[in-house]
Coordinates of C-alpha atoms and ligand atoms in Angstrom, one line a residue:
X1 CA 118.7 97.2 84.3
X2 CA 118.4 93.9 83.5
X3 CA 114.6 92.4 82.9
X4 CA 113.1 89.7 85.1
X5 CA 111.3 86.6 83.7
X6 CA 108.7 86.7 86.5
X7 CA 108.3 89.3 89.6
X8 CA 105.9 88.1 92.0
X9 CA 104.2 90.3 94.3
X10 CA 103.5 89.0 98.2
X11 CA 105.8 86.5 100.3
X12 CA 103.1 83.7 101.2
X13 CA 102.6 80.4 100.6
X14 CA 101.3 81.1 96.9
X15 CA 104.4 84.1 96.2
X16 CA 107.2 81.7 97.4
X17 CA 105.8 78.3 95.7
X18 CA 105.3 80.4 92.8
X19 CA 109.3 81.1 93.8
X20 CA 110.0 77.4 94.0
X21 CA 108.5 76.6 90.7
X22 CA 110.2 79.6 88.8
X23 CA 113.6 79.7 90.5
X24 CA 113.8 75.9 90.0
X25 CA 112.6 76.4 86.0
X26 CA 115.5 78.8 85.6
X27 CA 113.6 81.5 84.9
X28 CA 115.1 85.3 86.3
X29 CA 112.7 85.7 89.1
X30 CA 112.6 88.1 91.9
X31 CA 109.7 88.1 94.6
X32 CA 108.5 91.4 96.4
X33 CA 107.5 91.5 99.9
X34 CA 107.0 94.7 101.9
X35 CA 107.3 93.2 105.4
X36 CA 108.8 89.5 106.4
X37 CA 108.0 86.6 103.8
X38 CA 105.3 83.9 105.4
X39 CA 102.3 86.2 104.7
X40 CA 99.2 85.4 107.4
X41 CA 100.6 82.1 107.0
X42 CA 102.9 82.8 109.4
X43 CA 100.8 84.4 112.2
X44 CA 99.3 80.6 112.7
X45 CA 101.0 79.0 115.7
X46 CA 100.2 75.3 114.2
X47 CA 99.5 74.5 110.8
X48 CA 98.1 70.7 111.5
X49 CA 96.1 70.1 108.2
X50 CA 99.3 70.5 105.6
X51 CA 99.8 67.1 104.3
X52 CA 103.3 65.7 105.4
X53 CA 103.5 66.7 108.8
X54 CA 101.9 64.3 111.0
X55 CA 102.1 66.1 114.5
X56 CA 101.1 69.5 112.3
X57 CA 103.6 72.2 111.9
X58 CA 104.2 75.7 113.6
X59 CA 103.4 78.5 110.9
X60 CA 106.8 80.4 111.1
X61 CA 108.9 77.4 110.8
X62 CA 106.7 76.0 107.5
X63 CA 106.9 79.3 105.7
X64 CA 111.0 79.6 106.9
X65 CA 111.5 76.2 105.2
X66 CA 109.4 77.4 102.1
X67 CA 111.9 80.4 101.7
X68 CA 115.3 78.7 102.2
X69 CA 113.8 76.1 100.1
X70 CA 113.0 79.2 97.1
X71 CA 116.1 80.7 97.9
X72 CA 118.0 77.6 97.2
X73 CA 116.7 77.6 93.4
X74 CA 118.5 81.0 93.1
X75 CA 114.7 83.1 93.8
X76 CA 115.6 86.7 94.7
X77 CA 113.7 88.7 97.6
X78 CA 113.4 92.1 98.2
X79 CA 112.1 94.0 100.5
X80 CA 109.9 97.1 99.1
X81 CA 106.1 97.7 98.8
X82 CA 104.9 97.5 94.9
X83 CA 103.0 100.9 94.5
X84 CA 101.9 100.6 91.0
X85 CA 102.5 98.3 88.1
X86 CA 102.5 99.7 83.9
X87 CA 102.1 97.7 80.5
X88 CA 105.2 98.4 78.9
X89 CA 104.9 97.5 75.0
X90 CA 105.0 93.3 75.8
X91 CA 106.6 93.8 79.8
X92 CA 105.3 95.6 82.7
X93 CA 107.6 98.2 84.6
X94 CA 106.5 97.5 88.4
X95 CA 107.3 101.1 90.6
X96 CA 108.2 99.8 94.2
X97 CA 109.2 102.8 96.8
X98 CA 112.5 101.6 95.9
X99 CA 112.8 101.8 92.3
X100 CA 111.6 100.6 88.8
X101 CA 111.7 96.9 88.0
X102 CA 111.1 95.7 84.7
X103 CA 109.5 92.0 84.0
X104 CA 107.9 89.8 81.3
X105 CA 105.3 88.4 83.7
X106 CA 103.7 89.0 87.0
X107 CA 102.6 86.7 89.6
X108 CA 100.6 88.9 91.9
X109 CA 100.0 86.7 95.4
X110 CA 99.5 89.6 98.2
X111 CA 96.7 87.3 100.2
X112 CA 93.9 89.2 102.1
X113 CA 94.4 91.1 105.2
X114 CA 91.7 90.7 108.4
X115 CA 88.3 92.4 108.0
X116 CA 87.6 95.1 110.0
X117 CA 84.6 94.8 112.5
X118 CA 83.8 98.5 112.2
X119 CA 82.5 98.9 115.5
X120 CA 82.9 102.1 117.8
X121 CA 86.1 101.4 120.2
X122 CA 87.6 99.1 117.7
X123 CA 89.9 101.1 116.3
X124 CA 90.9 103.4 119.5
X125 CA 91.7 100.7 121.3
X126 CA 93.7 98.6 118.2
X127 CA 97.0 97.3 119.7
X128 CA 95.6 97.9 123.8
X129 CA 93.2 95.4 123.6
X130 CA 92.0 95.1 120.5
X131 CA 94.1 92.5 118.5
X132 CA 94.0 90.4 115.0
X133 CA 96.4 87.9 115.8
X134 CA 96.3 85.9 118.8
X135 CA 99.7 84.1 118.2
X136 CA 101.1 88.0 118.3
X137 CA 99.2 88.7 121.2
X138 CA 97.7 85.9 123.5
X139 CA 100.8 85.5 125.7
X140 CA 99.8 89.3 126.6
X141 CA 96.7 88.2 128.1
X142 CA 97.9 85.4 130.9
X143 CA 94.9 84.9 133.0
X144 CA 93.1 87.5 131.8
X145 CA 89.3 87.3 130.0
X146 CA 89.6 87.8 126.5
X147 CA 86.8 88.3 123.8
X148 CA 86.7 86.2 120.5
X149 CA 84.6 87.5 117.3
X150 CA 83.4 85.2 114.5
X151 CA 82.4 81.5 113.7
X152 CA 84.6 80.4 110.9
X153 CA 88.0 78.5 111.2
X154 CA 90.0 81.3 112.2
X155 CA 88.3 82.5 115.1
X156 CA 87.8 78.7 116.7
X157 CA 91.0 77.9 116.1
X158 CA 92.2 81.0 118.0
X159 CA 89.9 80.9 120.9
X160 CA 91.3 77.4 121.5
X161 CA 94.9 78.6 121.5
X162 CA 93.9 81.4 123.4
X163 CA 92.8 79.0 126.2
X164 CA 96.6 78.2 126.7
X165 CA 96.6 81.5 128.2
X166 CA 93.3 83.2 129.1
X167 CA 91.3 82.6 132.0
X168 CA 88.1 82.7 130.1
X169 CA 87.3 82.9 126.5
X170 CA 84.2 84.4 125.0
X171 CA 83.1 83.7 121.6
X172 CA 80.5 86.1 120.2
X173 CA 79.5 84.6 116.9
X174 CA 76.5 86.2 115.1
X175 CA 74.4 83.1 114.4
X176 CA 73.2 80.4 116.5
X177 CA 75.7 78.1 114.1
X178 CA 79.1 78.2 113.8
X179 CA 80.9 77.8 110.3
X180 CA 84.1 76.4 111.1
X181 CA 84.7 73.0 110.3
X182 CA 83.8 70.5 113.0
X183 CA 86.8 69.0 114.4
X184 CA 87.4 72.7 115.4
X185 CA 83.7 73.3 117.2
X186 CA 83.9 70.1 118.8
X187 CA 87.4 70.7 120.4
X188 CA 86.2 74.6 121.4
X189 CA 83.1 73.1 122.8
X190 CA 84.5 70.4 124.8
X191 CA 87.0 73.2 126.4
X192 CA 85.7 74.7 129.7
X193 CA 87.2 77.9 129.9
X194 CA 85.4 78.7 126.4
X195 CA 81.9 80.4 126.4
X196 CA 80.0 80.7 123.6
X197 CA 78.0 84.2 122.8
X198 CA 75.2 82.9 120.0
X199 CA 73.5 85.0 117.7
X200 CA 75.1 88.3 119.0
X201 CA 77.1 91.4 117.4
X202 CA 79.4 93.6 119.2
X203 CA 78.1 96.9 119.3
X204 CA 81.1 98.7 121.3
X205 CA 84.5 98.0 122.8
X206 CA 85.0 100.6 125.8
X207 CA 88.2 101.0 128.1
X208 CA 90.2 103.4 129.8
X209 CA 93.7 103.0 128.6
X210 CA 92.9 99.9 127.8
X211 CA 90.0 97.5 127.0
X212 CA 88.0 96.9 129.7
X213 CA 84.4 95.7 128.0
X214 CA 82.0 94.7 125.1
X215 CA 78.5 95.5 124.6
X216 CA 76.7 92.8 123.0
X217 CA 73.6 92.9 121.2
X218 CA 71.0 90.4 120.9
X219 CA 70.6 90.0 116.9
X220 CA 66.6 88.3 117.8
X221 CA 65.4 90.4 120.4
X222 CA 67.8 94.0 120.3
X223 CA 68.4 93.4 124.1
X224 CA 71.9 94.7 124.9
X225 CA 74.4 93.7 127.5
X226 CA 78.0 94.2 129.1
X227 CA 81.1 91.7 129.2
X228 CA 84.0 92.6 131.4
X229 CA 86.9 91.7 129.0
X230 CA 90.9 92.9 128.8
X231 CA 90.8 92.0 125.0
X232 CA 89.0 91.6 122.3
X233 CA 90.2 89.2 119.0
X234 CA 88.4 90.4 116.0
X235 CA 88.5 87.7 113.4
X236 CA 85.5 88.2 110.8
X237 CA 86.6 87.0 107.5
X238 CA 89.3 88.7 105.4
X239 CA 89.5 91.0 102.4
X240 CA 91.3 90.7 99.6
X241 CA 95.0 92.9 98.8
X242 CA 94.0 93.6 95.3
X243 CA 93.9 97.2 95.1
X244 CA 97.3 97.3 93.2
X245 CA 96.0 95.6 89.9
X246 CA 92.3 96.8 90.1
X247 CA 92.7 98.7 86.8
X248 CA 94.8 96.0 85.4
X249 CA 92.2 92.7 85.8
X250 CA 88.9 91.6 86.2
X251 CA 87.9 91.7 90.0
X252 CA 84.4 89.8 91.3
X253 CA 82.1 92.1 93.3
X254 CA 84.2 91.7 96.5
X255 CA 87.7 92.4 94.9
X256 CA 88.9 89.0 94.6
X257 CA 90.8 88.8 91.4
X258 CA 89.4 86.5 88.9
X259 CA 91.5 83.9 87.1
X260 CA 91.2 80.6 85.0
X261 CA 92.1 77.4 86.5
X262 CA 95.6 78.0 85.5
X263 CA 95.7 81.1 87.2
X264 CA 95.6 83.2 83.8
X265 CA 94.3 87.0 84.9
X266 CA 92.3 88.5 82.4
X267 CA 95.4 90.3 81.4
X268 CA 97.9 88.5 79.4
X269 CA 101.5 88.6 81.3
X270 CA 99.9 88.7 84.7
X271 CA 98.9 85.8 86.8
X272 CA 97.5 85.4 90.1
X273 CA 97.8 82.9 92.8
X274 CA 96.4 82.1 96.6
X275 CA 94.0 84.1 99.1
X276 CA 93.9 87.3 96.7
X277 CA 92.1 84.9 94.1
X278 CA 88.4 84.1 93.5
X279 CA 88.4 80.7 94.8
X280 CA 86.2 78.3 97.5
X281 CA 89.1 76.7 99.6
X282 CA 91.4 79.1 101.2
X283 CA 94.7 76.9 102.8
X284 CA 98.2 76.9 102.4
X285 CA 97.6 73.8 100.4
X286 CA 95.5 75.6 97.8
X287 CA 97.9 78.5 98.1
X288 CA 101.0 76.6 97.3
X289 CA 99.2 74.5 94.5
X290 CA 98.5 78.3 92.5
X291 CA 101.6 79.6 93.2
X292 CA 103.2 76.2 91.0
X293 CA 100.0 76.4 88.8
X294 CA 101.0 80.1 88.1
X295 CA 104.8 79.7 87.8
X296 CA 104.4 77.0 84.9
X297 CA 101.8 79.0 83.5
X298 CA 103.8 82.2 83.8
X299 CA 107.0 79.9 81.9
X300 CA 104.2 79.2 78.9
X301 CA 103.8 82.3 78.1
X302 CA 107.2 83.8 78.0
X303 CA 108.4 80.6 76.0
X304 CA 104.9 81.8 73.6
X305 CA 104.9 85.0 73.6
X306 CA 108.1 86.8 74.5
X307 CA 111.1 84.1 73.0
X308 CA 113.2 86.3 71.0
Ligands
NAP401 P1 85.4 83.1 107.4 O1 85.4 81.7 107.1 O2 84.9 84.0 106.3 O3 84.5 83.4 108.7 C1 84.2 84.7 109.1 C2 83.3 84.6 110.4 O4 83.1 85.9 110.8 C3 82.0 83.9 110.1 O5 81.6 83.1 111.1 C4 81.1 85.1 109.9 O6 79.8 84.8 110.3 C5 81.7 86.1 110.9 N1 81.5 87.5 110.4 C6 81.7 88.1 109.2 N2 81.4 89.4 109.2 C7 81.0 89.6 110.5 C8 80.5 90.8 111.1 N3 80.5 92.0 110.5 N4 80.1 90.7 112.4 C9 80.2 89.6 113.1 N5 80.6 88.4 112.5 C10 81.0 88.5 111.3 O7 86.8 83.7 107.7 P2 88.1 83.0 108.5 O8 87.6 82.2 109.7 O9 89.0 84.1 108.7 O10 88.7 82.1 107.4 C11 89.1 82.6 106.2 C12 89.5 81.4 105.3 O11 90.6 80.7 105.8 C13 88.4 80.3 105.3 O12 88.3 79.8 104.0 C14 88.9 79.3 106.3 O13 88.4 78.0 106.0 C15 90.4 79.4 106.1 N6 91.1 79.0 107.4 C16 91.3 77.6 107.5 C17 91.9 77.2 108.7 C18 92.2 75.7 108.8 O14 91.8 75.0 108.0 N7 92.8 75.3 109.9 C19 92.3 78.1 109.7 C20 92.0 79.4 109.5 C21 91.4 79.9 108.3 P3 78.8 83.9 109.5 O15 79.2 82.5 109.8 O16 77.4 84.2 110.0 O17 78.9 84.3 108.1

């Protein structure tokens, strides 16, 4: 079994730049991706602050281009869920649930997933009602009254596509403030069909088969109160993927992985790059800037360390 110069872990915007970067440096480089490449990426219906697309972009078509574009540099893909990965002497042996691989260095890009709200009725009602991704899921709710959770970009930017289908759009946000950036507010709050919930939690998403209502809590006063709703878009943040290398790097306190400014780990041989990173600004434009950062860096180091 031959050795790879760099195995990179999670199909992204940070994985397949990484991808670009290596492929194109001829190095032997394989990326692993346990569902489709384009990471949450891809879930976006219109990407309209990557630089060099003037009208915006739609997310599946930007991450499709970023693949062909890594495949054409000769970057392998395969599709199989890294379960554990092993110092080896100076390489690491990754186990996937299709096989061993064997690699000088490791780019480890697996984003963040969505952060549960951990509400009662949230998870009983996941997938009839209850949704994560509005560009899955909006057309599902034509003229319907849909909830929206949250204040930061994701959740404005989804109410506001889900107004292309939804009768009615409530945002519950938890403060009286919203944290998204304000080209985003000012568009959601110029939209009629999108109400605005302040300074209140969901306490409980009930249904029959489906969802059906929220109760809403007052965060000042405790007072509770009912929303008819037929779904109910939970975005409150994200959490890093990270539990594959825990033992392997330094983590923060929320299980970001910590790096250096050239995406150095605190493990020699292993690199990390995009959402999965301790970092301020989380785009596709900071993504893809690691993932080339950590390809380069991960080239240094064989050409250092591991030359024969
Ligand atoms: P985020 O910026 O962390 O915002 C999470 C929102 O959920 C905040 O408004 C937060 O309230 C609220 N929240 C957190 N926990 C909660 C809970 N338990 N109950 C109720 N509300 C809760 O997350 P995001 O919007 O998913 O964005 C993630 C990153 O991607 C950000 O860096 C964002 O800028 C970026 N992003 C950018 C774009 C874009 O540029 N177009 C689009 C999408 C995402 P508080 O405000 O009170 O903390």
């Amino acid at each position: 079994m031959d050795t790879y110069d760099v195995v990179i872990i999670g199909g992204g915007p940070a994985g397949l730049a990484a991808g670009i970067y290596a492929s194109r440096a001829a190095l032997k480089t394989l990326l692993l991706e346990k569902g489709m490449p384009g990471g949450l990426a891809a879930s976006t219906e219109i990407i309209e602050n990557y630089p060099g697309f003037a009208e915006g972009i739609g997310g599946p078509e930007l991450m499709m281009q970023m693949e062909a574009q890594a495949r054409r540099f000769g970057l392998e893909v395969k599709s199989a869920n890294a379960e554990s990965i092993k110092p080896v002497e100076k390489i690491f042996a990754i186990q996937t649930d299709d096989g061993e691989i064997k690699t000088k260095t490791v780019i480890i890009a697996t984003g963040a997933q969505p952060q549960k709200l951990k509400v009662e009725g949230e998870e009983e009602f996941h997938g009839r009602g209850v949704s994560y991704c509005a560009t899955c899921d909006g057309a599902f709710f034509k003229d319907k009254i849909v909830a929206v959770v949250g204040g930061g970009d994701s959740a404005i930017e989804e109410a506001l596509y889900l107004t292309k289908f939804a009768s009615q759009v409530h945002v519950i946000h938890r403060r009286g403030e919203l944290r998204a950036t304000k080209i985003l507010q000012q568009r959601a709050m110029n939209n009629e069909k999108i109400i605005f919930h302040w300074h209140s939690v969901v306490e409980k998403i009930a249904g029959q088969s489906t969802v059906q209502e929220v109760t809403l809590k007052d965060v000042r006063t405790g007072e509770t109160d009912k929303l008819n709703v037929n779904g109910v878009f939970i975005y409150v943040g994200t959490r890093p993927v990270s539990e594959l290398v825990g033992n392997l790097v330094q983590l923060n306190e929320r299980n970001y992985i910590i790096t250096d400014e050239n995406m150095h780990t605190s493990r020699p041989g292993i690199f990390a790059a995009g959402d999965v990173r301790q970092k301020t600004l989380r785009q596709v434009v900071t993504a893809v800037a690691d993932g080339a950062i950590a390809a380069v860096s991960a080239e240094k180091y064989i050409e250092e360390n591991l030359k024969p």
